Short mmCIF file of C-alpha atoms and ligand atoms in Angstrom, two decimals:
data_model
loop_
_atom_site.label_atom_id
_atom_site.label_comp_id
_atom_site.label_asym_id
_atom_site.label_seq_id
_atom_site.Cartn_x
_atom_site.Cartn_y
_atom_site.Cartn_z
CA MET A 1 -5.53 1.89 -13.28
CA ARG A 2 -6.93 5.00 -11.62
CA ILE A 3 -6.46 5.69 -7.91
CA ASP A 4 -8.36 8.50 -6.16
CA ILE A 5 -7.01 9.36 -2.73
CA LEU A 6 -9.24 11.31 -0.33
CA THR A 7 -7.27 13.16 2.34
CA LEU A 8 -7.12 16.25 4.52
CA PHE A 9 -3.37 16.52 3.82
CA PRO A 10 -2.67 15.98 0.10
CA GLU A 11 0.80 17.53 0.48
CA ILE A 12 1.97 14.47 2.46
CA LEU A 13 1.37 12.33 -0.63
CA GLU A 14 2.85 14.56 -3.31
CA SER A 15 6.47 13.52 -2.83
CA PRO A 16 6.15 9.69 -2.70
CA PHE A 17 4.31 9.64 -6.04
CA ASN A 18 6.81 11.98 -7.64
CA GLN A 19 9.93 9.84 -7.34
CA SER A 20 11.50 6.76 -8.87
CA MET A 21 9.30 3.84 -9.93
CA LEU A 22 5.95 5.44 -9.06
CA LYS A 23 6.79 8.58 -11.02
CA ARG A 24 7.77 6.43 -14.01
CA ALA A 25 4.52 4.44 -13.72
CA VAL A 26 2.52 7.68 -13.70
CA ASN A 27 4.50 9.25 -16.57
CA LYS A 28 4.15 6.13 -18.70
CA GLY A 29 0.39 6.07 -18.12
CA TYR A 30 0.21 2.78 -16.21
CA VAL A 31 -1.53 4.54 -13.35
CA GLU A 32 -3.31 7.83 -12.75
CA ILE A 33 -3.20 9.05 -9.15
CA ASN A 34 -5.56 11.85 -8.12
CA LEU A 35 -5.32 13.56 -4.75
CA HIS A 36 -8.53 15.16 -3.43
CA ASN A 37 -8.64 17.49 -0.45
CA ILE A 38 -11.68 16.53 1.65
CA ARG A 39 -11.83 20.06 3.10
CA ASP A 40 -12.66 21.47 -0.36
CA TYR A 41 -15.99 19.61 -0.16
CA SER A 42 -17.11 20.97 3.21
CA THR A 43 -20.29 23.04 2.80
CA ASP A 44 -19.88 24.55 6.27
CA LYS A 45 -18.97 28.26 6.32
CA HIS A 46 -15.87 27.50 8.42
CA LYS A 47 -14.94 24.58 6.11
CA SER A 48 -15.18 22.20 9.08
CA VAL A 49 -14.38 18.57 8.50
CA ASP A 50 -14.58 17.19 12.04
CA ASP A 51 -16.70 17.39 15.18
CA TYR A 52 -16.87 16.09 18.75
CA CYS A 53 -17.43 12.40 19.42
CA PHE A 54 -21.00 11.47 20.45
CA GLY A 55 -20.92 9.83 23.88
CA GLY A 56 -17.86 11.86 24.88
CA GLY A 57 -14.18 11.04 24.91
CA ALA A 58 -11.06 12.71 23.61
CA GLY A 59 -10.44 13.39 19.95
CA MET A 60 -12.43 14.64 16.99
CA VAL A 61 -14.29 12.55 14.43
CA MET A 62 -14.25 13.25 10.69
CA MET A 63 -17.82 14.04 9.72
CA ILE A 64 -19.96 12.48 7.02
CA GLN A 65 -20.86 15.45 4.77
CA PRO A 66 -17.61 16.34 2.95
CA ILE A 67 -16.51 12.70 2.60
CA GLU A 68 -19.93 11.60 1.35
CA ASP A 69 -20.17 14.45 -1.19
CA LEU A 70 -16.71 13.63 -2.55
CA ILE A 71 -17.37 9.88 -2.76
CA LEU A 72 -20.74 10.44 -4.49
CA LYS A 73 -19.16 12.84 -6.99
CA LEU A 74 -16.46 10.29 -7.91
CA LYS A 75 -18.95 7.40 -8.06
CA SER A 76 -21.16 9.42 -10.43
CA GLU A 77 -18.20 9.74 -12.82
CA ARG A 78 -17.11 6.05 -12.97
CA ASP A 79 -17.49 2.67 -11.30
CA TYR A 80 -15.03 1.72 -8.58
CA ASP A 81 -13.76 -1.80 -7.82
CA GLU A 82 -13.10 -0.89 -4.20
CA ILE A 83 -13.56 2.02 -1.80
CA ILE A 84 -10.82 1.46 0.75
CA TYR A 85 -10.48 3.00 4.21
CA MET A 86 -7.02 3.08 5.81
CA THR A 87 -7.32 2.20 9.51
CA PRO A 88 -5.32 0.31 12.14
CA ASP A 89 -8.58 -1.37 13.27
CA THR A 90 -8.57 -4.20 10.75
CA LYS A 91 -6.54 -7.01 9.17
CA VAL A 92 -2.97 -6.31 8.09
CA PHE A 93 -2.10 -5.76 4.41
CA THR A 94 -0.25 -8.61 2.66
CA GLN A 95 1.44 -9.28 -0.69
CA LYS A 96 -1.58 -11.43 -1.60
CA GLU A 97 -3.87 -8.42 -1.15
CA ALA A 98 -1.45 -6.25 -3.17
CA ASN A 99 -1.64 -8.80 -6.00
CA ARG A 100 -5.44 -8.74 -5.88
CA LEU A 101 -5.67 -4.93 -5.86
CA SER A 102 -3.20 -4.62 -8.76
CA MET A 103 -5.89 -6.12 -11.00
CA SER A 104 -8.36 -3.29 -10.26
CA THR A 105 -9.34 -0.60 -12.74
CA ASN A 106 -10.51 2.16 -10.37
CA ILE A 107 -10.05 2.40 -6.63
CA ILE A 108 -10.72 5.05 -4.00
CA ILE A 109 -8.52 5.23 -0.90
CA LEU A 110 -9.85 7.24 2.05
CA CYS A 111 -7.33 8.43 4.63
CA GLY A 112 -8.55 9.02 8.17
CA HIS A 113 -7.23 11.59 10.64
CA TYR A 114 -7.89 12.56 14.26
CA LYS A 115 -9.85 9.75 15.95
CA GLY A 116 -11.12 8.45 12.61
CA ILE A 117 -14.27 8.78 10.51
CA ASP A 118 -17.96 8.55 11.38
CA GLN A 119 -18.84 4.83 11.42
CA ARG A 120 -21.73 5.40 8.98
CA ILE A 121 -19.27 6.14 6.15
CA ARG A 122 -17.64 2.77 6.88
CA ASP A 123 -21.02 1.01 7.02
CA HIS A 124 -22.45 2.47 3.81
CA TYR A 125 -19.59 3.31 1.42
CA ILE A 126 -16.40 1.46 2.37
CA THR A 127 -15.94 -1.91 0.64
CA LYS A 128 -12.53 -2.78 2.10
CA GLU A 129 -10.48 -1.70 5.13
CA ILE A 130 -6.69 -1.97 5.22
CA SER A 131 -4.16 -1.64 8.05
CA ILE A 132 -0.46 -1.62 7.24
CA GLY A 133 0.55 -2.90 10.68
CA ASP A 134 -0.37 -3.16 14.33
CA TYR A 135 0.64 0.36 15.29
CA VAL A 136 -1.14 3.71 15.07
CA LEU A 137 -0.03 6.44 12.65
CA THR A 138 -1.18 10.06 12.88
CA GLY A 139 -3.22 9.56 9.74
CA GLY A 140 -3.87 7.20 6.86
CA GLU A 141 -1.70 9.04 4.30
CA LEU A 142 1.58 7.21 4.87
CA ALA A 143 -0.33 3.92 5.00
CA ALA A 144 -2.03 4.80 1.68
CA ALA A 145 1.40 5.55 0.15
CA VAL A 146 2.59 2.10 1.24
CA VAL A 147 -0.41 0.37 -0.32
CA VAL A 148 -0.17 2.36 -3.58
CA ASP A 149 3.56 1.61 -3.87
CA ALA A 150 3.05 -2.13 -3.28
CA VAL A 151 0.14 -2.28 -5.77
CA VAL A 152 1.46 -0.08 -8.58
CA ARG A 153 4.76 -1.97 -8.93
CA LEU A 154 2.70 -5.11 -9.67
CA ILE A 155 0.82 -3.58 -12.61
CA PRO A 156 2.09 -5.44 -15.70
CA GLY A 157 4.73 -3.33 -17.46
CA VAL A 158 5.68 -1.16 -14.48
CA LEU A 159 8.64 -3.33 -13.52
CA THR A 160 11.28 -4.23 -16.06
CA ASP A 161 12.72 -7.76 -16.38
CA GLU A 162 15.58 -6.90 -14.04
CA THR A 163 13.22 -5.74 -11.31
CA SER A 164 10.55 -8.37 -11.97
CA ALA A 165 8.13 -8.95 -9.12
CA LEU A 166 8.33 -12.71 -9.68
CA SER A 167 11.47 -12.98 -7.54
CA ASP A 168 10.14 -10.70 -4.77
CA SER A 169 10.23 -11.56 -1.13
CA LEU A 170 6.82 -12.99 -0.17
CA GLN A 171 5.61 -13.39 -3.76
CA ASP A 172 5.85 -17.16 -3.24
CA GLY A 173 5.05 -16.96 0.47
CA LEU A 174 8.72 -17.06 1.51
CA LEU A 175 11.28 -14.43 2.50
CA SER A 176 14.09 -13.73 0.02
CA PRO A 177 17.42 -15.60 0.20
CA PRO A 178 20.65 -13.60 0.73
CA ILE A 179 22.03 -11.77 -2.35
CA TYR A 180 25.57 -10.68 -3.21
CA THR A 181 27.45 -8.64 -5.81
CA ARG A 182 31.10 -8.02 -6.65
CA PRO A 183 33.70 -8.33 -5.16
CA ALA A 184 33.48 -12.07 -4.49
CA ASP A 185 35.91 -11.56 -1.59
CA HIS A 186 35.75 -8.38 0.52
CA ASN A 187 38.68 -8.47 3.00
CA GLY A 188 38.04 -12.17 3.61
CA TRP A 189 34.21 -11.96 3.62
CA LYS A 190 33.52 -14.48 0.88
CA VAL A 191 30.43 -14.96 -1.27
CA PRO A 192 29.10 -18.56 -0.94
CA GLU A 193 31.07 -20.69 -3.41
CA ILE A 194 27.98 -22.18 -5.06
CA LEU A 195 26.86 -18.76 -6.37
CA LEU A 196 30.11 -18.54 -8.35
CA SER A 197 29.76 -22.08 -9.77
CA GLY A 198 27.67 -21.15 -12.82
CA ASN A 199 25.45 -24.19 -12.14
CA GLU A 200 21.94 -22.75 -12.36
CA LYS A 201 20.23 -25.82 -10.93
CA LEU A 202 22.45 -25.86 -7.83
CA VAL A 203 22.14 -22.09 -7.42
CA ASN A 204 18.33 -22.31 -7.52
CA GLU A 205 18.32 -25.17 -4.99
CA TRP A 206 20.62 -23.17 -2.69
CA ARG A 207 18.35 -20.13 -2.94
CA GLU A 208 15.21 -22.16 -2.23
CA ASN A 209 16.83 -23.78 0.80
CA LYS A 210 18.07 -20.46 2.15
CA ALA A 211 14.66 -18.83 1.62
CA PHE A 212 12.98 -21.69 3.47
CA GLU A 213 15.51 -21.71 6.35
CA LEU A 214 15.19 -17.93 6.82
CA THR A 215 11.40 -18.03 6.74
CA GLU A 216 11.31 -20.92 9.23
CA ARG A 217 13.65 -19.04 11.57
CA VAL A 218 12.23 -15.50 11.53
CA ARG A 219 8.67 -15.79 10.16
CA PRO A 220 7.40 -19.32 10.90
CA ASP A 221 3.83 -17.90 10.75
CA LEU A 222 4.22 -17.58 6.95
CA LEU A 223 4.63 -21.35 6.63
CA GLU A 224 1.42 -22.10 8.51
CA ASP A 225 -1.08 -21.88 5.64
N1 LIG B 301 -4.08 4.95 10.10
C1 LIG B 301 -3.47 5.06 11.31
N2 LIG B 301 -2.72 3.98 11.57
C2 LIG B 301 -2.85 3.15 10.49
C3 LIG B 301 -2.34 1.86 10.15
N3 LIG B 301 -1.54 1.18 10.98
N4 LIG B 301 -2.69 1.33 8.97
C4 LIG B 301 -3.53 1.99 8.15
N5 LIG B 301 -4.05 3.19 8.40
C5 LIG B 301 -3.72 3.78 9.57
#
């Protein structure tokens, strides 16, 4: 999988992709992540990337030219499954969407800044918009890091058996049941007896029940569809 991230602040994204599981996925060749600085594509003599908002109002708007030139350059080099724009003004990202994106070959992720990007980029180039939650960040970079992390760990081979995504929270539409490790008794705080029983069938039933109870209590919306 190849991911091209278009941003005005590539430095924000250098660290998250250089640690732990994502670093391993990159080093092992499961994913190639390329950061592109939108400002490098500005043809303006001041290297401008934004301008005032038509119709007035506070805040600057990222202009078409550098973003369009960069997208057209990338599209001339390969086909993309999706050109994604990170924005709070759309539906919220889910595990289902992460699963879907993990099957892509090439994707572009465009990060907005200031008030956002000129609507015509969204109308003519963007194929998917993603929000990571109903709150506003200063830019799309941290949101893009969240999406890349959630997607890359699902690429077959990235996770080992011990970290398998099959037992993830939300993978089956439920939250995860409680988990415990040694000691079985910490100053009187005991691990539920059934987990020490060695009876796999009972353990699985207990986990399913706990997952269901927790989901019903704190995220009943997940059980609706
Ligand atoms: N950019 C700013 N806020 C965002 C959010 N909540 N999700 C995605 N991109 C964003």
